PDB file of C-alpha atoms in Angstrom:
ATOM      1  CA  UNK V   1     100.530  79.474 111.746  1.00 85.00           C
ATOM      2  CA  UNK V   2      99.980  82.671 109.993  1.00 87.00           C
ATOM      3  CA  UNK V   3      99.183  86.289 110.961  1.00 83.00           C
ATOM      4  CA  UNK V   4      97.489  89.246 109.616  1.00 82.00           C
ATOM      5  CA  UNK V   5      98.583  92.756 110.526  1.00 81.00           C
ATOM      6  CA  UNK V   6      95.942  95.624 110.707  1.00 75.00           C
ATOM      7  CA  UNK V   7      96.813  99.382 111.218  1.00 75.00           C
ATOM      8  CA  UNK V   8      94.047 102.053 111.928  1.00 68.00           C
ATOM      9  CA  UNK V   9      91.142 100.092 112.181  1.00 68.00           C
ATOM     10  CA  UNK V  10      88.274 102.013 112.305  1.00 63.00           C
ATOM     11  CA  UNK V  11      85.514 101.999 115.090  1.00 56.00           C
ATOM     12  CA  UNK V  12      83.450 105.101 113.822  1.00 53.00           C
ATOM     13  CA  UNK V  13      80.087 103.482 115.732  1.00 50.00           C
ATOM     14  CA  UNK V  14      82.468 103.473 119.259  1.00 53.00           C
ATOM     15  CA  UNK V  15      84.011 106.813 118.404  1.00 56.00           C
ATOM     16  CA  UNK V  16      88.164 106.421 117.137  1.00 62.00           C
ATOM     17  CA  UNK V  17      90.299 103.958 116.111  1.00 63.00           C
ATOM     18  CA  UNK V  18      92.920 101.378 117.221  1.00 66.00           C
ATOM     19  CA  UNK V  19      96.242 101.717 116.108  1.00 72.00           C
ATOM     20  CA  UNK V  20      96.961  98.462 115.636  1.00 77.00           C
ATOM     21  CA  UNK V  21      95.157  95.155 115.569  1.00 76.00           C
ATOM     22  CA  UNK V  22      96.772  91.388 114.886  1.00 81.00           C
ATOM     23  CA  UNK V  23      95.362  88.558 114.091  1.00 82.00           C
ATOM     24  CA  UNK V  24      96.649  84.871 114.643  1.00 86.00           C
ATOM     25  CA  UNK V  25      95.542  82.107 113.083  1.00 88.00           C
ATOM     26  CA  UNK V  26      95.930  78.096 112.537  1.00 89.00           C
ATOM     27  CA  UNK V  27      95.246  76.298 109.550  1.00 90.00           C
ATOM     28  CA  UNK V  28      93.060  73.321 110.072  1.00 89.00           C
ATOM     29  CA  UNK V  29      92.053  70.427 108.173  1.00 90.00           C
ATOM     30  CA  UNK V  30      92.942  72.988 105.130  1.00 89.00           C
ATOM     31  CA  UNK V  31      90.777  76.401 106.617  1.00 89.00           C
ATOM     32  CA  UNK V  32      92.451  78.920 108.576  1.00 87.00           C
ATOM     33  CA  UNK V  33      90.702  79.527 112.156  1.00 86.00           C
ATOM     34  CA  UNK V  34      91.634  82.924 113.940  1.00 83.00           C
ATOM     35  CA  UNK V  35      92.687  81.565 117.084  1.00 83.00           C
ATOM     36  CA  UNK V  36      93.672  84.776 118.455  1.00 80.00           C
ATOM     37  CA  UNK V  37      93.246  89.011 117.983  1.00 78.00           C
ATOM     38  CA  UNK V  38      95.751  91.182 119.471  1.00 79.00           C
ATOM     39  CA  UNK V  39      94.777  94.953 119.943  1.00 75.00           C
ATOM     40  CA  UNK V  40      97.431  97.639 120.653  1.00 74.00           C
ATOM     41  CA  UNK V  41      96.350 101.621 121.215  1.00 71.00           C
ATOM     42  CA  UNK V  42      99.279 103.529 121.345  1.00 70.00           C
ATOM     43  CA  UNK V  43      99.413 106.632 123.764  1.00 68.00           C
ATOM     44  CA  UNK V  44     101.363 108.761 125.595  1.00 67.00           C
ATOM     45  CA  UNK V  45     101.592 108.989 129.373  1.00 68.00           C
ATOM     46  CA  UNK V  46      99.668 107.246 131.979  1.00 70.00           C
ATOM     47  CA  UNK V  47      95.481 106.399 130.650  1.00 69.00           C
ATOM     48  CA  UNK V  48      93.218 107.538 132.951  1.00 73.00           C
ATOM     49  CA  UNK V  49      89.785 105.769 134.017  1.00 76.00           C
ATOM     50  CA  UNK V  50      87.531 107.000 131.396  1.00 75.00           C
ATOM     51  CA  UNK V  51      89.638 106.355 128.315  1.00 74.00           C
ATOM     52  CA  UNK V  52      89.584 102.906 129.549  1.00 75.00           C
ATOM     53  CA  UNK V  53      86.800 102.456 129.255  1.00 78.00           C
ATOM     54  CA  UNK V  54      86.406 103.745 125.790  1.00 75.00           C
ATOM     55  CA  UNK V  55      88.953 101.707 125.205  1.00 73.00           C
ATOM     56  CA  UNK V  56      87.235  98.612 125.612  1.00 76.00           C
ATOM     57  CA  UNK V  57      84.305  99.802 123.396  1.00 77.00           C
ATOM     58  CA  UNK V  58      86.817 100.437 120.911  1.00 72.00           C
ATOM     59  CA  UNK V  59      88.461  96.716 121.164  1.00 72.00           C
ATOM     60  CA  UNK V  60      84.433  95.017 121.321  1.00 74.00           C
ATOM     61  CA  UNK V  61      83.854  97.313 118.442  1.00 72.00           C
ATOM     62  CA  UNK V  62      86.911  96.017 116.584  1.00 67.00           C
ATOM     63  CA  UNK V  63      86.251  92.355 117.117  1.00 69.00           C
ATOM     64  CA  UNK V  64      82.562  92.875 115.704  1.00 70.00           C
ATOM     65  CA  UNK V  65      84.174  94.310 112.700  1.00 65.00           C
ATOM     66  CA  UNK V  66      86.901  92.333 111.655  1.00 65.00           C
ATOM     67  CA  UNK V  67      86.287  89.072 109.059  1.00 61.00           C
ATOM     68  CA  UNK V  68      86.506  85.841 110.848  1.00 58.00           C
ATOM     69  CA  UNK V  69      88.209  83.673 108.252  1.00 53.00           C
TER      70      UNK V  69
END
């Protein structure tokens, strides 16, 4: 198992950035496979409705963007 760390990826098509992003992954049969993305947006206080959803454009913007290796 290995991981790959990613801080400030950017999602200028969705608007901002996620703070950070990690990525698992497995090595098989010699190739690693990303079995796994983690996405972490750090803020303060309680996230109301609409940033929620933005949210989630960020993290389907993020997982178009990111390598798959």
């Amino acid at each position: 198992y290995d991981y790959n760390i990613l801080n400030q990826v950017s999602t200028y098509i969705a608007g901002g950035a996620i703070d950070i992003v990690c990525l698992y992954k497995k090595k098989v049969l010699d190739m690693w496979l990303t079995i796994n993305a983690t996405v972490f947006e750090l803020k303060k206080g309680i996230i109301d409705p609409f940033f929620v959803d933005q949210l989630i454009r960020y993290i389907e913007w993020t997982a178009r963007l990111i390598p798959v290796t």
